[in-house]
mmCIF file of C-alpha atoms and ligand atoms in Angstrom:
data_model
loop_
_atom_site.group_PDB
_atom_site.id
_atom_site.type_symbol
_atom_site.label_atom_id
_atom_site.label_comp_id
_atom_site.label_asym_id
_atom_site.label_seq_id
_atom_site.Cartn_x
_atom_site.Cartn_y
_atom_site.Cartn_z
ATOM 1 C CA MET I 18 0.004 -0.013 -0.024
ATOM 2 C CA THR I 19 1.328 3.461 -0.847
ATOM 3 C CA PHE I 20 1.550 6.047 1.911
ATOM 4 C CA GLU I 21 -1.268 8.021 0.274
ATOM 5 C CA ASN I 22 -3.548 4.990 0.063
ATOM 6 C CA ALA I 23 -2.749 4.037 3.628
ATOM 7 C CA CYS I 24 -3.851 7.509 4.830
ATOM 8 C CA LYS I 25 -7.007 7.274 2.751
ATOM 9 C CA SER I 26 -7.883 3.824 4.166
ATOM 10 C CA LEU I 27 -8.244 5.363 7.639
ATOM 11 C CA ALA I 28 -11.438 7.081 6.476
ATOM 12 C CA ASP I 29 -13.136 3.684 6.727
ATOM 13 C CA PRO I 30 -12.023 2.482 10.169
ATOM 14 C CA GLY I 31 -14.461 -0.436 10.140
ATOM 15 C CA ASN I 32 -12.870 -1.943 7.050
ATOM 16 C CA ILE I 33 -9.223 -1.265 7.960
ATOM 17 C CA GLY I 34 -9.906 -2.272 11.615
ATOM 18 C CA GLU I 35 -11.218 -5.647 10.423
ATOM 19 C CA GLN I 36 -8.110 -6.232 8.331
ATOM 20 C CA LEU I 37 -5.658 -5.149 10.963
ATOM 21 C CA SER I 38 -7.328 -6.912 13.860
ATOM 22 C CA ALA I 39 -7.339 -10.171 11.870
ATOM 23 C CA VAL I 40 -3.542 -9.955 11.830
ATOM 24 C CA VAL I 41 -3.473 -9.109 15.537
ATOM 25 C CA ARG I 42 -5.795 -12.027 16.378
ATOM 26 C CA ALA I 43 -3.632 -14.429 14.392
ATOM 27 C CA GLU I 44 -0.559 -13.198 16.206
ATOM 28 C CA LEU I 45 -2.283 -13.543 19.585
ATOM 29 C CA ALA I 46 -3.310 -17.125 18.711
ATOM 30 C CA ARG I 47 0.255 -17.883 17.671
ATOM 31 C CA ALA I 48 1.510 -16.531 21.046
ATOM 32 C CA GLY I 49 -1.092 -18.641 22.876
ATOM 33 C CA ALA I 50 -2.920 -15.537 24.243
ATOM 34 C CA ASP I 51 -6.695 -15.787 24.834
ATOM 35 C CA LEU I 52 -8.529 -13.057 22.990
ATOM 36 C CA ASN I 53 -11.606 -13.383 25.195
ATOM 37 C CA ALA I 54 -9.525 -13.017 28.362
ATOM 38 C CA LEU I 55 -7.956 -9.936 26.869
ATOM 39 C CA ARG I 56 -11.373 -8.430 26.071
ATOM 40 C CA GLU I 57 -12.585 -9.286 29.566
ATOM 41 C CA GLN I 58 -9.598 -7.524 31.081
ATOM 42 C CA ALA I 59 -10.519 -4.364 29.169
ATOM 43 C CA TRP I 60 -13.977 -4.514 30.850
ATOM 44 C CA THR I 61 -12.760 -5.200 34.419
ATOM 45 C CA GLU I 62 -9.737 -2.919 34.580
ATOM 46 C CA ALA I 63 -10.154 0.807 34.036
ATOM 47 C CA TYR I 64 -7.354 0.991 31.479
ATOM 48 C CA VAL I 65 -5.119 -1.023 29.212
ATOM 49 C CA HIS I 66 -1.665 0.470 28.580
ATOM 50 C CA LEU I 67 0.175 -0.917 25.505
ATOM 51 C CA PRO I 68 3.787 0.355 25.631
ATOM 52 C CA ASN I 69 5.726 0.504 22.364
ATOM 53 C CA ALA I 70 2.751 -0.444 20.263
ATOM 54 C CA PHE I 71 4.043 1.399 17.174
ATOM 55 C CA ASP I 72 7.166 3.092 15.803
ATOM 56 C CA VAL I 73 7.285 6.912 16.003
ATOM 57 C CA GLU I 74 9.102 8.000 12.901
ATOM 58 C CA GLY I 75 8.863 10.936 10.557
ATOM 59 C CA LEU I 76 6.930 13.402 12.711
ATOM 60 C CA PRO I 77 6.455 17.043 11.783
ATOM 61 C CA ALA I 78 6.467 19.769 14.445
ATOM 62 C CA THR I 79 3.717 19.388 17.065
ATOM 63 C CA PRO I 80 0.525 21.054 15.717
ATOM 64 C CA GLU I 81 -1.108 23.955 17.601
ATOM 65 C CA GLY I 82 -4.751 22.961 17.389
ATOM 66 C CA PHE I 83 -7.080 19.958 17.676
ATOM 67 C CA LEU I 84 -7.060 19.933 13.825
ATOM 68 C CA PRO I 85 -5.706 19.578 11.231
ATOM 69 C CA LEU I 86 -3.961 16.303 11.842
ATOM 70 C CA PRO I 87 -0.864 16.144 9.649
ATOM 71 C CA ASP I 88 -0.498 13.094 7.355
ATOM 72 C CA ALA I 89 2.975 11.739 8.232
ATOM 73 C CA GLU I 90 4.325 8.279 8.802
ATOM 74 C CA GLY I 91 4.253 8.690 12.572
ATOM 75 C CA THR I 92 0.637 9.839 12.724
ATOM 76 C CA LEU I 93 -0.421 7.143 10.237
ATOM 77 C CA LEU I 94 1.067 4.384 12.431
ATOM 78 C CA ALA I 95 -0.399 5.966 15.555
ATOM 79 C CA ARG I 96 -3.858 6.050 13.981
ATOM 80 C CA ALA I 97 -3.696 2.550 12.420
ATOM 81 C CA SER I 98 -2.544 1.109 15.786
ATOM 82 C CA ALA I 99 -5.397 2.751 17.627
ATOM 83 C CA ILE I 100 -7.930 1.407 15.161
ATOM 84 C CA ALA I 101 -6.318 -2.046 15.334
ATOM 85 C CA ALA I 102 -6.431 -2.077 19.166
ATOM 86 C CA ILE I 103 -10.079 -0.941 19.262
ATOM 87 C CA ALA I 104 -11.121 -3.465 16.604
ATOM 88 C CA THR I 105 -9.296 -6.228 18.512
ATOM 89 C CA LEU I 106 -11.532 -5.450 21.472
ATOM 90 C CA GLY I 107 -14.517 -6.015 19.130
ATOM 91 C CA LEU I 108 -15.414 -2.340 18.904
ATOM 92 C CA ASP I 109 -15.674 0.332 16.258
ATOM 93 C CA THR I 110 -13.602 3.508 16.043
ATOM 94 C CA VAL I 111 -16.068 6.396 16.098
ATOM 95 C CA SER I 112 -16.362 10.214 16.289
ATOM 96 C CA TYR I 113 -19.258 12.614 16.999
ATOM 97 C CA GLY I 114 -20.326 15.195 14.451
ATOM 98 C CA SER I 115 -20.697 17.701 17.297
ATOM 99 C CA GLU I 116 -17.091 17.524 18.431
ATOM 100 C CA ASN I 117 -14.290 18.903 16.210
ATOM 101 C CA ASP I 118 -16.578 18.541 13.144
ATOM 102 C CA GLY I 119 -16.564 14.784 13.481
ATOM 103 C CA ALA I 120 -12.877 14.235 12.938
ATOM 104 C CA LEU I 121 -11.947 10.652 13.767
ATOM 105 C CA PHE I 122 -8.659 11.645 15.384
ATOM 106 C CA VAL I 123 -7.678 14.901 17.051
ATOM 107 C CA ASN I 124 -4.410 16.274 18.346
ATOM 108 C CA LEU I 125 -4.136 16.733 22.069
ATOM 109 C CA ILE I 126 -1.456 19.419 22.279
ATOM 110 C CA ILE I 127 -0.690 22.736 23.916
ATOM 111 C CA ILE I 128 -2.881 25.372 22.263
ATOM 112 C CA PRO I 129 -1.053 28.748 22.065
ATOM 113 C CA GLY I 130 -2.676 32.018 23.226
ATOM 114 C CA GLU I 131 -4.814 33.107 26.153
ATOM 115 C CA GLY I 132 -8.310 31.729 25.379
ATOM 116 C CA ALA I 133 -10.248 29.173 27.408
ATOM 117 C CA PHE I 134 -9.154 26.254 25.168
ATOM 118 C CA SER I 135 -5.534 27.356 25.447
ATOM 119 C CA VAL I 136 -5.641 27.516 29.278
ATOM 120 C CA LYS I 137 -7.423 24.158 29.377
ATOM 121 C CA SER I 138 -4.807 22.576 27.094
ATOM 122 C CA ARG I 139 -2.074 23.138 29.740
ATOM 123 C CA SER I 140 -3.905 22.912 33.063
ATOM 124 C CA SER I 141 -4.391 19.772 35.065
ATOM 125 C CA MET I 142 -7.715 18.068 34.456
ATOM 126 C CA HIS I 143 -10.032 16.591 37.072
ATOM 127 C CA GLY I 144 -11.495 13.107 36.623
ATOM 128 C CA HIS I 145 -14.238 12.876 34.084
ATOM 129 C CA THR I 146 -15.769 10.593 31.469
ATOM 130 C CA ASP I 147 -15.844 11.790 27.863
ATOM 131 C CA ALA I 148 -19.048 12.921 26.126
ATOM 132 C CA VAL I 149 -20.506 13.031 29.622
ATOM 133 C CA SER I 150 -23.933 14.434 28.647
ATOM 134 C CA PHE I 151 -24.635 11.590 26.156
ATOM 135 C CA PRO I 152 -26.346 8.454 27.424
ATOM 136 C CA VAL I 153 -24.396 5.299 28.302
ATOM 137 C CA ARG I 154 -24.719 2.464 25.794
ATOM 138 C CA GLY I 155 -28.125 0.805 26.005
ATOM 139 C CA ARG I 156 -29.918 3.939 27.265
ATOM 140 C CA PHE I 157 -31.451 6.896 25.453
ATOM 141 C CA ASP I 158 -31.484 10.606 25.988
ATOM 142 C CA SER I 159 -34.877 11.511 27.440
ATOM 143 C CA GLU I 160 -35.622 14.182 24.863
ATOM 144 C CA GLU I 161 -33.718 13.201 21.720
ATOM 145 C CA VAL I 162 -33.461 9.466 20.937
ATOM 146 C CA ARG I 163 -31.123 10.136 18.042
ATOM 147 C CA ILE I 164 -28.280 10.996 20.427
ATOM 148 C CA ALA I 165 -25.747 8.199 20.261
ATOM 149 C CA PRO I 166 -24.145 6.773 23.379
ATOM 150 C CA SER I 167 -20.908 8.187 24.763
ATOM 151 C CA PRO I 168 -17.830 6.071 23.881
ATOM 152 C CA ASP I 169 -16.979 2.818 25.665
ATOM 153 C CA PHE I 170 -13.313 3.639 25.356
ATOM 154 C CA VAL I 171 -11.141 6.694 24.984
ATOM 155 C CA CYS I 172 -8.003 5.721 23.019
ATOM 156 C CA LEU I 173 -4.811 7.758 23.216
ATOM 157 C CA SER I 174 -1.795 7.275 21.000
ATOM 158 C CA GLY I 175 1.488 8.817 22.250
ATOM 159 C CA LEU I 176 3.643 10.824 19.807
ATOM 160 C CA ARG I 177 5.607 13.170 22.065
ATOM 161 C CA ASN I 178 5.756 13.677 25.834
ATOM 162 C CA PRO I 179 9.048 15.429 26.677
ATOM 163 C CA THR I 180 8.048 16.423 30.229
ATOM 164 C CA ASN I 181 6.392 13.102 31.058
ATOM 165 C CA ALA I 182 3.050 14.735 31.752
ATOM 166 C CA GLU I 183 0.814 12.088 33.258
ATOM 167 C CA THR I 184 -2.576 10.959 32.161
ATOM 168 C CA THR I 185 -4.534 10.002 35.267
ATOM 169 C CA VAL I 186 -7.085 7.173 35.602
ATOM 170 C CA MET I 187 -9.462 6.758 38.518
ATOM 171 C CA PRO I 188 -10.938 3.221 38.569
ATOM 172 C CA LEU I 189 -14.578 3.132 39.681
ATOM 173 C CA SER I 190 -13.671 -0.039 41.643
ATOM 174 C CA GLN I 191 -11.550 2.159 43.919
ATOM 175 C CA ILE I 192 -14.016 5.042 44.194
ATOM 176 C CA LEU I 193 -17.123 3.079 45.142
ATOM 177 C CA PRO I 194 -15.811 1.435 48.351
ATOM 178 C CA GLN I 195 -15.310 4.987 49.720
ATOM 179 C CA LEU I 196 -19.003 5.789 49.374
ATOM 180 C CA THR I 197 -21.927 4.728 51.543
ATOM 181 C CA ASP I 198 -24.786 2.645 50.151
ATOM 182 C CA GLY I 199 -26.967 5.722 50.530
ATOM 183 C CA GLN I 200 -24.620 7.860 48.444
ATOM 184 C CA ILE I 201 -24.417 5.226 45.691
ATOM 185 C CA ALA I 202 -28.245 5.082 45.667
ATOM 186 C CA GLU I 203 -28.423 8.876 45.283
ATOM 187 C CA LEU I 204 -26.023 8.800 42.322
ATOM 188 C CA LYS I 205 -28.299 6.274 40.562
ATOM 189 C CA LYS I 206 -31.311 8.592 40.702
ATOM 190 C CA PRO I 207 -32.288 10.611 37.612
ATOM 191 C CA GLN I 208 -31.764 13.926 39.326
ATOM 192 C CA PHE I 209 -28.560 15.500 38.080
ATOM 193 C CA ILE I 210 -27.843 18.379 35.660
ATOM 194 C CA ILE I 211 -25.248 17.365 33.083
ATOM 195 C CA ARG I 212 -23.947 19.967 30.650
ATOM 196 C CA ALA I 213 -22.141 19.135 27.431
ATOM 197 C CA GLN I 214 -18.346 19.319 27.774
ATOM 198 C CA GLY I 215 -16.522 22.282 26.239
ATOM 199 C CA THR I 216 -15.530 20.530 23.020
ATOM 200 C CA PHE I 217 -19.222 19.546 22.408
ATOM 201 C CA ARG I 218 -20.895 22.908 23.181
ATOM 202 C CA ASP I 219 -20.746 24.675 19.800
ATOM 203 C CA GLY I 220 -21.286 21.453 17.913
ATOM 204 C CA THR I 221 -24.399 20.376 19.795
ATOM 205 C CA GLN I 222 -25.744 23.964 19.532
ATOM 206 C CA ARG I 223 -25.326 23.833 15.759
ATOM 207 C CA ILE I 224 -26.774 20.346 15.230
ATOM 208 C CA LEU I 225 -29.473 20.161 17.953
ATOM 209 C CA GLY I 226 -30.417 23.856 17.888
ATOM 210 C CA GLU I 227 -29.298 24.246 21.537
ATOM 211 C CA GLU I 228 -26.320 23.197 23.568
ATOM 212 C CA HIS I 229 -26.890 19.687 24.888
ATOM 213 C CA LEU I 230 -27.967 19.583 28.499
ATOM 214 C CA VAL I 231 -29.429 16.774 30.555
ATOM 215 C CA ASP I 232 -31.872 17.896 33.240
ATOM 216 C CA GLY I 233 -32.567 14.923 35.411
ATOM 217 C CA GLY I 234 -29.901 12.349 34.560
ATOM 218 C CA GLU I 235 -28.171 9.547 36.474
ATOM 219 C CA LEU I 236 -24.459 9.431 37.236
ATOM 220 C CA LEU I 237 -24.318 5.694 38.101
ATOM 221 C CA PHE I 238 -26.042 2.949 36.139
ATOM 222 C CA ASP I 239 -26.678 -0.729 36.822
ATOM 223 C CA VAL I 240 -25.677 -2.514 33.640
ATOM 224 C CA ASN I 241 -25.618 -6.327 33.655
ATOM 225 C CA ASP I 242 -23.571 -7.109 36.761
ATOM 226 C CA GLN I 243 -21.576 -3.901 36.656
ATOM 227 C CA LEU I 244 -21.940 -0.325 37.704
ATOM 228 C CA TRP I 245 -21.186 2.200 34.985
ATOM 229 C CA VAL I 246 -20.399 5.840 35.534
ATOM 230 C CA ARG I 247 -20.616 9.176 33.803
ATOM 231 C CA PHE I 248 -19.156 12.168 35.600
ATOM 232 C CA SER I 249 -17.443 15.466 35.231
ATOM 233 C CA HIS I 250 -16.359 17.737 38.108
ATOM 234 C CA SER I 251 -17.186 20.835 36.071
ATOM 235 C CA SER I 252 -20.101 19.719 33.887
ATOM 236 C CA ALA I 253 -22.178 17.385 36.130
ATOM 237 C CA GLY I 254 -23.763 18.094 39.480
ATOM 238 C CA ALA I 255 -26.786 18.319 41.705
ATOM 239 C CA ASP I 256 -29.527 20.876 41.100
ATOM 240 C CA ASP I 257 -29.306 22.101 44.696
ATOM 241 C CA ASP I 258 -26.127 23.048 46.534
ATOM 242 C CA GLU I 259 -27.365 21.227 49.635
ATOM 243 C CA GLY I 260 -29.052 17.944 50.325
ATOM 244 C CA ALA I 261 -28.410 14.240 49.784
ATOM 245 C CA ALA I 262 -27.724 14.519 46.035
ATOM 246 C CA ALA I 263 -25.121 17.266 46.449
ATOM 247 C CA ASP I 264 -23.535 15.393 49.350
ATOM 248 C CA ALA I 265 -23.268 12.245 47.228
ATOM 249 C CA VAL I 266 -21.558 14.184 44.388
ATOM 250 C CA GLU I 267 -19.164 15.770 46.835
ATOM 251 C CA ALA I 268 -18.264 12.380 48.308
ATOM 252 C CA PHE I 269 -17.778 10.989 44.851
ATOM 253 C CA ALA I 270 -15.480 13.849 43.777
ATOM 254 C CA ASP I 271 -13.490 13.543 47.002
ATOM 255 C CA ALA I 272 -13.089 9.788 46.505
ATOM 256 C CA CYS I 273 -11.811 10.394 42.968
ATOM 257 C CA LYS I 274 -8.924 12.443 44.301
ATOM 258 C CA THR I 275 -7.606 9.656 46.460
ATOM 259 C CA CYS I 276 -7.245 7.003 43.762
ATOM 260 C CA ALA I 277 -5.755 8.651 40.670
ATOM 261 C CA ILE I 278 -3.165 6.429 38.951
ATOM 262 C CA GLY I 279 -0.674 8.428 36.855
ATOM 263 C CA ILE I 280 0.658 7.084 33.582
ATOM 264 C CA ALA I 281 3.057 9.033 31.391
ATOM 265 C CA ILE I 282 2.075 7.985 27.808
ATOM 266 C CA ALA I 283 5.389 7.724 25.965
ATOM 267 C CA PRO I 284 5.930 8.013 22.208
ATOM 268 C CA GLY I 285 4.680 4.776 20.560
ATOM 269 C CA ASP I 286 2.323 3.873 23.438
ATOM 270 C CA ILE I 287 -1.397 3.173 23.054
ATOM 271 C CA MET I 288 -3.636 3.681 26.031
ATOM 272 C CA LEU I 289 -7.248 2.481 26.153
ATOM 273 C CA ILE I 290 -9.286 3.989 28.968
ATOM 274 C CA ASN I 291 -12.574 2.352 29.771
ATOM 275 C CA ASN I 292 -15.080 5.254 29.783
ATOM 276 C CA ARG I 293 -17.717 3.195 31.702
ATOM 277 C CA ILE I 294 -15.731 1.931 34.696
ATOM 278 C CA GLY I 295 -13.025 4.606 34.925
ATOM 279 C CA LEU I 296 -12.585 8.329 34.991
ATOM 280 C CA HIS I 297 -9.579 10.048 33.446
ATOM 281 C CA GLY I 298 -7.768 13.323 33.788
ATOM 282 C CA ARG I 299 -4.297 14.805 33.494
ATOM 283 C CA THR I 300 -1.520 16.548 35.363
ATOM 284 C CA THR I 301 -0.285 19.963 34.209
ATOM 285 C CA VAL I 302 1.409 20.096 30.821
ATOM 286 C CA GLU I 303 4.638 22.197 30.871
ATOM 287 C CA GLY I 304 6.331 23.812 27.882
ATOM 288 C CA GLU I 305 5.559 25.990 24.863
ATOM 289 C CA ALA I 306 3.129 25.184 22.023
ATOM 290 C CA GLY I 307 4.494 23.681 18.824
ATOM 291 C CA GLY I 308 8.011 22.381 18.273
ATOM 292 C CA GLU I 309 8.632 19.148 20.109
ATOM 293 C CA SER I 310 5.957 19.702 22.775
ATOM 294 C CA ARG I 311 3.566 17.086 24.032
ATOM 295 C CA TRP I 312 1.402 15.476 21.330
ATOM 296 C CA LEU I 313 -1.123 12.692 21.733
ATOM 297 C CA LEU I 314 -3.816 11.607 19.267
ATOM 298 C CA ARG I 315 -7.259 10.813 20.558
ATOM 299 C CA THR I 316 -10.108 8.710 19.218
ATOM 300 C CA TYR I 317 -13.055 6.735 20.622
ATOM 301 C CA GLY I 318 -14.136 3.082 20.631
ATOM 302 C CA LEU I 319 -17.750 1.944 20.908
ATOM 303 C CA ASP I 320 -19.736 -1.262 20.543
ATOM 304 C CA THR I 321 -22.050 -0.003 17.810
ATOM 305 C CA SER I 322 -24.001 -3.212 17.316
ATOM 306 C CA GLY I 323 -27.140 -1.830 19.053
ATOM 307 C CA LEU I 324 -27.160 1.533 17.318
ATOM 308 C CA ASN I 325 -29.955 2.460 15.016
ATOM 309 C CA PRO I 326 -29.312 4.335 11.746
ATOM 310 C CA GLN I 327 -30.699 7.605 13.147
ATOM 311 C CA GLN I 328 -27.847 7.675 15.635
ATOM 312 C CA ARG I 329 -25.361 8.171 12.821
ATOM 313 C CA HIS I 330 -24.647 10.942 10.368
ATOM 314 C CA GLU I 331 -25.547 9.825 6.843
ATOM 315 C CA ASP I 332 -22.431 11.328 5.261
ATOM 316 C CA SER I 333 -19.893 9.278 7.209
ATOM 317 C CA VAL I 334 -19.210 5.660 8.206
ATOM 318 C CA HIS I 335 -17.784 6.631 11.630
ATOM 319 C CA LYS I 336 -19.559 9.877 12.646
ATOM 320 C CA LEU I 337 -22.239 9.485 15.259
ATOM 321 C CA PHE I 338 -25.142 11.849 16.045
ATOM 322 C CA PRO I 339 -25.106 14.595 17.067
HETATM 323 FE FE1 FE2 F 406 -11.365 13.411 28.412
#
């Protein structure tokens, strides 16, 4: 395959994911590894870190915005490896039309300047799940059934990390034992206000006619034999500052702080964070924008088998609604 064709093939992640994961599965079988055990691990542990998953070669200077994503050998391998990892877990690589115009991969970099996105690109980030205002898989938004579920996995590919900035993961399995049964019961009630995260605000406004907001949503969900979470310190909370609901949110946020695991994603690493049973965040990113500064690529993985056609955009094979 020529470099140009390889870059083009990423536009259909379902097809290329199938091809690449077939190779991965054959290699796993050859090594005597159990694919089902691997998949199960991804659903019991809050993250899977794959060090040295791909070669980082031929990288241009670090970009200074979420987009555009430069076509170079390094970013091609980073993207193909992310798609392969997600497909090996039996999931599809997806994007949302309402975030960064539906781009399948975005740069996570230092954004120059003084604006809110610039400040946010350097500051530490509290624990959250991504696409927090969207329903978890298997549920629907109470007002707009076309809204697709938030992703099952957030997938990060490491390109540069000169200051070893850490991605943090807070496993739900370590948060819940710190809460009382009463607090857990409160978090399961449909009583919370959940605002779209910053990267989804303009896009949901444009596509839905108003910024997405859930008025009366749950933060914890009973799914099969698991508890799933959606949470954001800044975008999700109780209606009232006082009372049992607010106390439960405060206890949850406090518990998050005690169990953050820090992982410095190195060049060539793939990190899959389970967006149902873990929260993620980040330590402060030091340095100046551009040059050789920190650079990760991000995409999402989702089991799309239960989606209906209305939950997708018609003009794309990977872009979900909104
Ligand atoms: Fe995030």
